[in-house]
Tab-separated table of N, CA and C in Angstrom:
chain	number	residue	atom	x	y	z
A	25	UNK	N	65.538	105.291	77.801
A	25	UNK	CA	66.029	104.199	78.605
A	25	UNK	C	64.875	103.261	78.922
A	26	UNK	N	65.155	101.994	78.993
A	26	UNK	CA	64.123	101.008	79.264
A	26	UNK	C	63.770	100.988	80.742
A	27	UNK	N	62.616	100.390	81.030
A	27	UNK	CA	62.202	100.246	82.427
A	27	UNK	C	63.210	99.401	83.193
A	28	UNK	N	63.730	98.349	82.565
A	28	UNK	CA	64.736	97.501	83.215
A	28	UNK	C	65.977	98.313	83.545
A	29	UNK	N	66.409	99.165	82.625
A	29	UNK	CA	67.564	100.021	82.876
A	29	UNK	C	67.313	100.974	84.030
A	30	UNK	N	66.109	101.554	84.091
A	30	UNK	CA	65.768	102.458	85.185
A	30	UNK	C	65.773	101.739	86.523
A	31	UNK	N	65.245	100.546	86.565
A	31	UNK	CA	65.228	99.762	87.806
A	31	UNK	C	66.653	99.431	88.226
A	32	UNK	N	67.479	99.028	87.276
A	32	UNK	CA	68.876	98.698	87.586
A	32	UNK	C	69.604	99.924	88.136
A	33	UNK	N	69.411	101.078	87.496
A	33	UNK	CA	70.046	102.310	87.966
A	33	UNK	C	69.563	102.668	89.366
A	34	UNK	N	68.260	102.519	89.608
A	34	UNK	CA	67.707	102.812	90.929
A	34	UNK	C	68.303	101.889	91.980
A	35	UNK	N	68.380	100.597	91.675
A	35	UNK	CA	68.932	99.651	92.644
A	35	UNK	C	70.404	99.914	92.912
A	36	UNK	N	71.170	100.230	91.851
A	36	UNK	CA	72.582	100.554	92.042
A	36	UNK	C	72.714	101.806	92.882
A	37	UNK	N	71.910	102.813	92.590
A	37	UNK	CA	71.935	104.050	93.364
A	37	UNK	C	71.582	103.813	94.816
A	38	UNK	N	70.595	102.972	95.061
A	38	UNK	CA	70.203	102.641	96.429
A	38	UNK	C	71.322	101.910	97.151
A	39	UNK	N	71.988	101.001	96.440
A	39	UNK	CA	73.118	100.282	97.029
A	39	UNK	C	74.231	101.251	97.381
A	40	UNK	N	74.539	102.176	96.487
A	40	UNK	CA	75.601	103.158	96.734
A	40	UNK	C	75.270	104.020	97.951
A	41	UNK	N	74.007	104.423	98.086
A	41	UNK	CA	73.594	105.230	99.243
A	41	UNK	C	73.718	104.417	100.526
A	42	UNK	N	73.297	103.161	100.496
A	42	UNK	CA	73.387	102.304	101.683
A	42	UNK	C	74.845	102.094	102.098
A	43	UNK	N	75.725	101.900	101.129
A	43	UNK	CA	77.155	101.737	101.432
A	43	UNK	C	77.693	103.021	102.048
A	44	UNK	N	77.325	104.165	101.484
A	44	UNK	CA	77.808	105.451	101.999
A	44	UNK	C	77.383	105.660	103.448
A	45	UNK	N	76.151	105.324	103.776
A	45	UNK	CA	75.667	105.457	105.155
A	45	UNK	C	76.476	104.556	106.080
A	46	UNK	N	76.730	103.332	105.653
A	46	UNK	CA	77.501	102.392	106.474
A	46	UNK	C	78.948	102.861	106.650
A	47	UNK	N	79.559	103.362	105.585
A	47	UNK	CA	80.943	103.850	105.661
A	47	UNK	C	81.025	105.031	106.622
A	48	UNK	N	80.102	105.965	106.496
A	48	UNK	CA	80.106	107.143	107.375
A	48	UNK	C	79.930	106.722	108.834
A	49	UNK	N	79.013	105.824	109.091
A	49	UNK	CA	78.779	105.348	110.450
A	49	UNK	C	80.017	104.648	111.017
A	50	UNK	N	80.629	103.786	110.211
A	50	UNK	CA	81.827	103.067	110.649
A	50	UNK	C	82.959	104.038	110.955
A	51	UNK	N	83.224	104.968	110.041
A	51	UNK	CA	84.299	105.948	110.233
A	51	UNK	C	84.051	106.780	111.490
A	52	UNK	N	82.839	107.298	111.630
A	52	UNK	CA	82.547	108.184	112.748
A	52	UNK	C	82.620	107.476	114.094
A	53	UNK	N	82.278	106.200	114.132
A	53	UNK	CA	82.378	105.475	115.400
A	53	UNK	C	83.831	105.142	115.734
A	54	UNK	N	84.643	104.906	114.728
A	54	UNK	CA	86.040	104.508	114.957
A	54	UNK	C	86.986	105.698	115.117
A	55	UNK	N	86.739	106.798	114.417
A	55	UNK	CA	87.689	107.909	114.379
A	55	UNK	C	87.116	109.221	114.915
A	56	UNK	N	86.164	109.160	115.800
A	56	UNK	CA	85.522	110.380	116.305
A	56	UNK	C	86.501	111.319	117.004
A	57	UNK	N	87.616	110.806	117.489
A	57	UNK	CA	88.595	111.659	118.163
A	57	UNK	C	89.307	112.611	117.193
A	58	UNK	N	89.342	112.268	115.896
A	58	UNK	CA	89.994	113.165	114.938
A	58	UNK	C	89.002	113.958	114.097
A	59	UNK	N	87.733	113.583	114.157
A	59	UNK	CA	86.724	114.335	113.419
A	59	UNK	C	85.553	113.475	113.005
A	60	UNK	N	84.717	114.049	112.180
A	60	UNK	CA	83.526	113.379	111.686
A	60	UNK	C	83.499	113.409	110.162
A	61	UNK	N	83.019	112.337	109.579
A	61	UNK	CA	82.775	112.290	108.146
A	61	UNK	C	81.336	112.775	107.972
A	62	UNK	N	81.185	113.996	107.471
A	62	UNK	CA	79.850	114.581	107.386
A	62	UNK	C	79.112	114.208	106.103
A	63	UNK	N	79.851	113.914	105.052
A	63	UNK	CA	79.224	113.535	103.782
A	63	UNK	C	80.048	112.450	103.102
A	64	UNK	N	79.338	111.542	102.455
A	64	UNK	CA	79.978	110.494	101.657
A	64	UNK	C	79.100	110.253	100.439
A	65	UNK	N	79.701	110.184	99.276
A	65	UNK	CA	78.972	109.740	98.088
A	65	UNK	C	79.850	108.717	97.377
A	66	UNK	N	79.221	107.642	96.974
A	66	UNK	CA	79.936	106.525	96.357
A	66	UNK	C	79.275	106.187	95.031
A	67	UNK	N	80.093	105.954	94.028
A	67	UNK	CA	79.605	105.484	92.728
A	67	UNK	C	80.379	104.217	92.404
A	68	UNK	N	79.757	103.077	92.670
A	68	UNK	CA	80.444	101.796	92.470
A	68	UNK	C	80.674	101.498	90.992
A	69	UNK	N	79.841	102.047	90.115
A	69	UNK	CA	80.036	101.829	88.682
A	69	UNK	C	81.278	102.568	88.185
A	70	UNK	N	81.441	103.804	88.622
A	70	UNK	CA	82.590	104.609	88.217
A	70	UNK	C	83.819	104.322	89.079
A	71	UNK	N	83.629	103.554	90.150
A	71	UNK	CA	84.701	103.187	91.088
A	71	UNK	C	85.345	104.437	91.698
A	72	UNK	N	84.469	105.311	92.217
A	72	UNK	CA	84.958	106.525	92.851
A	72	UNK	C	84.089	106.873	94.048
A	73	UNK	N	84.662	107.652	94.956
A	73	UNK	CA	83.883	108.170	96.073
A	73	UNK	C	84.433	109.512	96.521
A	74	UNK	N	83.569	110.265	97.180
A	74	UNK	CA	83.913	111.580	97.721
A	74	UNK	C	83.523	111.597	99.193
A	75	UNK	N	84.378	112.202	100.008
A	75	UNK	CA	84.070	112.354	101.422
A	75	UNK	C	84.335	113.791	101.844
A	76	UNK	N	83.605	114.199	102.844
A	76	UNK	CA	83.797	115.513	103.465
A	76	UNK	C	84.084	115.255	104.928
A	77	UNK	N	85.241	115.714	105.396
A	77	UNK	CA	85.673	115.478	106.763
A	77	UNK	C	85.677	116.788	107.537
A	78	UNK	N	85.028	116.772	108.686
A	78	UNK	CA	85.040	117.891	109.627
A	78	UNK	C	86.049	117.493	110.702
A	79	UNK	N	87.288	117.956	110.562
A	79	UNK	CA	88.368	117.525	111.439
A	79	UNK	C	88.489	118.408	112.677
A	80	UNK	N	88.819	117.787	113.786
A	80	UNK	CA	89.015	118.516	115.038
A	80	UNK	C	90.125	119.548	114.842
A	81	UNK	N	89.867	120.782	115.268
A	81	UNK	CA	90.869	121.837	115.167
A	81	UNK	C	90.899	122.572	113.836
A	82	UNK	N	90.120	122.119	112.869
A	82	UNK	CA	90.077	122.767	111.555
A	82	UNK	C	88.796	123.597	111.447
A	83	UNK	N	88.904	124.800	110.915
A	83	UNK	CA	87.732	125.668	110.805
A	83	UNK	C	86.871	125.343	109.585
A	84	UNK	N	87.451	124.722	108.569
A	84	UNK	CA	86.679	124.340	107.383
A	84	UNK	C	86.910	122.859	107.088
A	85	UNK	N	85.946	122.275	106.421
A	85	UNK	CA	86.002	120.847	106.099
A	85	UNK	C	87.056	120.554	105.038
A	86	UNK	N	87.527	119.317	105.038
A	86	UNK	CA	88.431	118.820	104.008
A	86	UNK	C	87.615	117.895	103.116
A	87	UNK	N	87.662	118.144	101.828
A	87	UNK	CA	86.952	117.299	100.871
A	87	UNK	C	87.971	116.460	100.120
A	88	UNK	N	87.659	115.179	99.995
A	88	UNK	CA	88.566	114.241	99.327
A	88	UNK	C	87.802	113.514	98.235
A	89	UNK	N	88.421	113.421	97.062
A	89	UNK	CA	87.861	112.651	95.945
A	89	UNK	C	88.811	111.504	95.642
A	90	UNK	N	88.270	110.304	95.614
A	90	UNK	CA	89.050	109.109	95.311
A	90	UNK	C	88.496	108.495	94.035
A	91	UNK	N	89.389	108.170	93.102
A	91	UNK	CA	88.976	107.535	91.864
A	91	UNK	C	89.786	106.289	91.600
A	92	UNK	N	89.207	105.446	90.777
A	92	UNK	CA	89.911	104.247	90.329
A	92	UNK	C	90.361	103.364	91.490
A	93	UNK	N	89.438	103.110	92.418
A	93	UNK	CA	89.777	102.220	93.524
A	93	UNK	C	89.601	100.768	93.119
A	94	UNK	N	90.268	99.893	93.834
A	94	UNK	CA	90.171	98.459	93.574
A	94	UNK	C	90.047	97.729	94.909
A	95	UNK	N	89.127	96.786	94.976
A	95	UNK	CA	88.927	95.961	96.165
A	95	UNK	C	89.367	94.542	95.823
A	96	UNK	N	90.173	93.965	96.688
A	96	UNK	CA	90.576	92.564	96.513
A	96	UNK	C	90.220	91.778	97.754
A	97	UNK	N	89.574	90.654	97.550
A	97	UNK	CA	89.232	89.740	98.645
A	97	UNK	C	90.353	88.718	98.810
A	98	UNK	N	90.706	88.459	100.051
A	98	UNK	CA	91.713	87.458	100.400
A	98	UNK	C	91.099	86.575	101.478
A	99	UNK	N	90.242	85.651	101.068
A	99	UNK	CA	89.508	84.853	102.045
A	99	UNK	C	88.538	85.751	102.782
A	100	UNK	N	88.649	85.810	104.101
A	100	UNK	CA	87.784	86.669	104.910
A	100	UNK	C	88.302	88.099	104.984
A	101	UNK	N	89.516	88.335	104.522
A	101	UNK	CA	90.123	89.664	104.570
A	101	UNK	C	89.998	90.341	103.210
A	102	UNK	N	90.158	91.654	103.235
A	102	UNK	CA	90.077	92.414	101.990
A	102	UNK	C	91.035	93.600	102.064
A	103	UNK	N	91.438	94.056	100.884
A	103	UNK	CA	92.261	95.263	100.802
A	103	UNK	C	91.628	96.236	99.803
A	104	UNK	N	91.872	97.503	100.052
A	104	UNK	CA	91.440	98.582	99.178
A	104	UNK	C	92.690	99.242	98.640
A	105	UNK	N	92.776	99.379	97.313
A	105	UNK	CA	93.882	100.106	96.700
A	105	UNK	C	93.291	101.281	95.936
A	106	UNK	N	93.791	102.461	96.219
A	106	UNK	CA	93.297	103.684	95.601
A	106	UNK	C	94.211	104.057	94.444
A	107	UNK	N	93.604	104.286	93.279
A	107	UNK	CA	94.370	104.625	92.092
A	107	UNK	C	94.707	106.101	91.990
A	108	UNK	N	93.805	106.948	92.464
A	108	UNK	CA	94.045	108.387	92.423
A	108	UNK	C	93.238	109.061	93.529
A	109	UNK	N	93.778	110.159	94.047
A	109	UNK	CA	93.089	110.881	95.112
A	109	UNK	C	93.518	112.346	95.115
A	110	UNK	N	92.547	113.215	95.338
A	110	UNK	CA	92.826	114.639	95.490
A	110	UNK	C	92.024	115.150	96.682
A	111	UNK	N	92.498	116.251	97.250
A	111	UNK	CA	91.822	116.846	98.402
A	111	UNK	C	91.718	118.353	98.218
A	112	UNK	N	90.845	118.946	98.999
A	112	UNK	CA	90.653	120.391	98.929
A	112	UNK	C	91.831	121.154	99.532
A	113	UNK	N	92.717	120.449	100.179
A	113	UNK	CA	93.949	121.051	100.692
A	113	UNK	C	95.125	120.348	100.008
A	114	UNK	N	95.993	121.140	99.398
A	114	UNK	CA	97.094	120.566	98.622
A	114	UNK	C	97.986	119.669	99.465
A	115	UNK	N	98.228	120.011	100.723
A	115	UNK	CA	99.095	119.190	101.568
A	115	UNK	C	98.459	117.831	101.846
A	116	UNK	N	97.121	117.778	101.906
A	116	UNK	CA	96.441	116.491	102.095
A	116	UNK	C	96.562	115.669	100.812
A	117	UNK	N	96.416	116.320	99.663
A	117	UNK	CA	96.596	115.624	98.392
A	117	UNK	C	97.986	115.005	98.326
A	118	UNK	N	98.991	115.761	98.733
A	118	UNK	CA	100.365	115.257	98.695
A	118	UNK	C	100.560	114.090	99.664
A	119	UNK	N	99.980	114.176	100.846
A	119	UNK	CA	100.047	113.051	101.796
A	119	UNK	C	99.390	111.802	101.204
A	120	UNK	N	98.221	111.983	100.584
A	120	UNK	CA	97.535	110.858	99.957
A	120	UNK	C	98.408	110.224	98.877
A	121	UNK	N	99.036	111.048	98.050
A	121	UNK	CA	99.898	110.533	96.980
A	121	UNK	C	101.094	109.768	97.540
A	122	UNK	N	101.699	110.285	98.609
A	122	UNK	CA	102.897	109.649	99.162
A	122	UNK	C	102.607	108.398	99.988
A	123	UNK	N	101.477	108.386	100.706
A	123	UNK	CA	101.266	107.318	101.675
A	123	UNK	C	100.053	106.424	101.414
A	124	UNK	N	99.184	106.796	100.473
A	124	UNK	CA	97.951	106.034	100.283
A	124	UNK	C	97.802	105.506	98.854
A	125	UNK	N	97.911	106.374	97.858
A	125	UNK	CA	97.675	105.989	96.463
A	125	UNK	C	98.623	104.859	96.063
A	126	UNK	N	98.023	103.810	95.514
A	126	UNK	CA	98.804	102.678	95.012
A	126	UNK	C	99.218	101.657	96.060
A	127	UNK	N	98.915	101.917	97.317
A	127	UNK	CA	99.299	100.995	98.394
A	127	UNK	C	98.067	100.285	98.934
A	128	UNK	N	98.109	98.962	99.012
A	128	UNK	CA	96.953	98.242	99.551
A	128	UNK	C	96.710	98.615	101.017
A	129	UNK	N	95.454	98.860	101.345
A	129	UNK	CA	95.042	99.190	102.708
A	129	UNK	C	94.215	98.022	103.232
A	130	UNK	N	94.634	97.439	104.342
A	130	UNK	CA	93.858	96.358	104.941
A	130	UNK	C	92.540	96.908	105.464
A	131	UNK	N	91.470	96.225	105.127
A	131	UNK	CA	90.144	96.614	105.581
A	131	UNK	C	89.813	95.784	106.818
A	132	UNK	N	89.394	96.430	107.916
A	132	UNK	CA	89.044	95.675	109.121
A	132	UNK	C	87.938	94.658	108.845
A	133	UNK	N	88.009	93.517	109.505
A	133	UNK	CA	87.004	92.478	109.292
A	133	UNK	C	85.596	92.972	109.582
A	134	UNK	N	85.467	93.915	110.519
A	134	UNK	CA	84.154	94.496	110.837
A	134	UNK	C	83.511	95.145	109.627
A	135	UNK	N	84.341	95.603	108.695
A	135	UNK	CA	83.833	96.298	107.516
A	135	UNK	C	83.729	95.372	106.299
A	136	UNK	N	83.951	94.095	106.491
A	136	UNK	CA	83.998	93.148	105.370
A	136	UNK	C	82.710	93.154	104.542
A	137	UNK	N	81.569	93.227	105.196
A	137	UNK	CA	80.297	93.199	104.445
A	137	UNK	C	80.179	94.423	103.555
A	138	UNK	N	80.612	95.565	104.046
A	138	UNK	CA	80.552	96.794	103.243
A	138	UNK	C	81.498	96.679	102.050
A	139	UNK	N	82.682	96.166	102.298
A	139	UNK	CA	83.707	96.061	101.266
A	139	UNK	C	83.235	95.164	100.127
A	140	UNK	N	82.564	94.091	100.434
A	140	UNK	CA	82.082	93.185	99.387
A	140	UNK	C	81.118	93.929	98.443
A	141	UNK	N	80.342	94.854	98.964
A	141	UNK	CA	79.418	95.616	98.130
A	141	UNK	C	80.126	96.630	97.235
A	142	UNK	N	81.280	97.129	97.681
A	142	UNK	CA	82.029	98.098	96.898
A	142	UNK	C	82.672	97.495	95.661
A	143	UNK	N	83.014	96.216	95.737
A	143	UNK	CA	83.759	95.563	94.669
A	143	UNK	C	83.058	95.418	93.381
């Protein structure tokens, strides 16, 4: 691989890590009553991310893998559409399929800067 390719990969990786930190911070500040997002990994090139949720009342974490996501900008607003999702608990996978996959999710304006980086 060329030096330019290595630099590009490093910068993309750094961007993905920075987005993951911001997403985790945003989620944990907004949804702390239902749990904490303990881990996030994002790959903007592959358009996928993984999260680990430590939910209140649950003895073990729930892991979720999202693939084939799409971000659309609508002026100052944005939506996230998830193409596929699975979870470490089958009932969560089924909930994701019924209520999340394929449906546009409005992204709060507070998260707009993060969303632009995901696209």
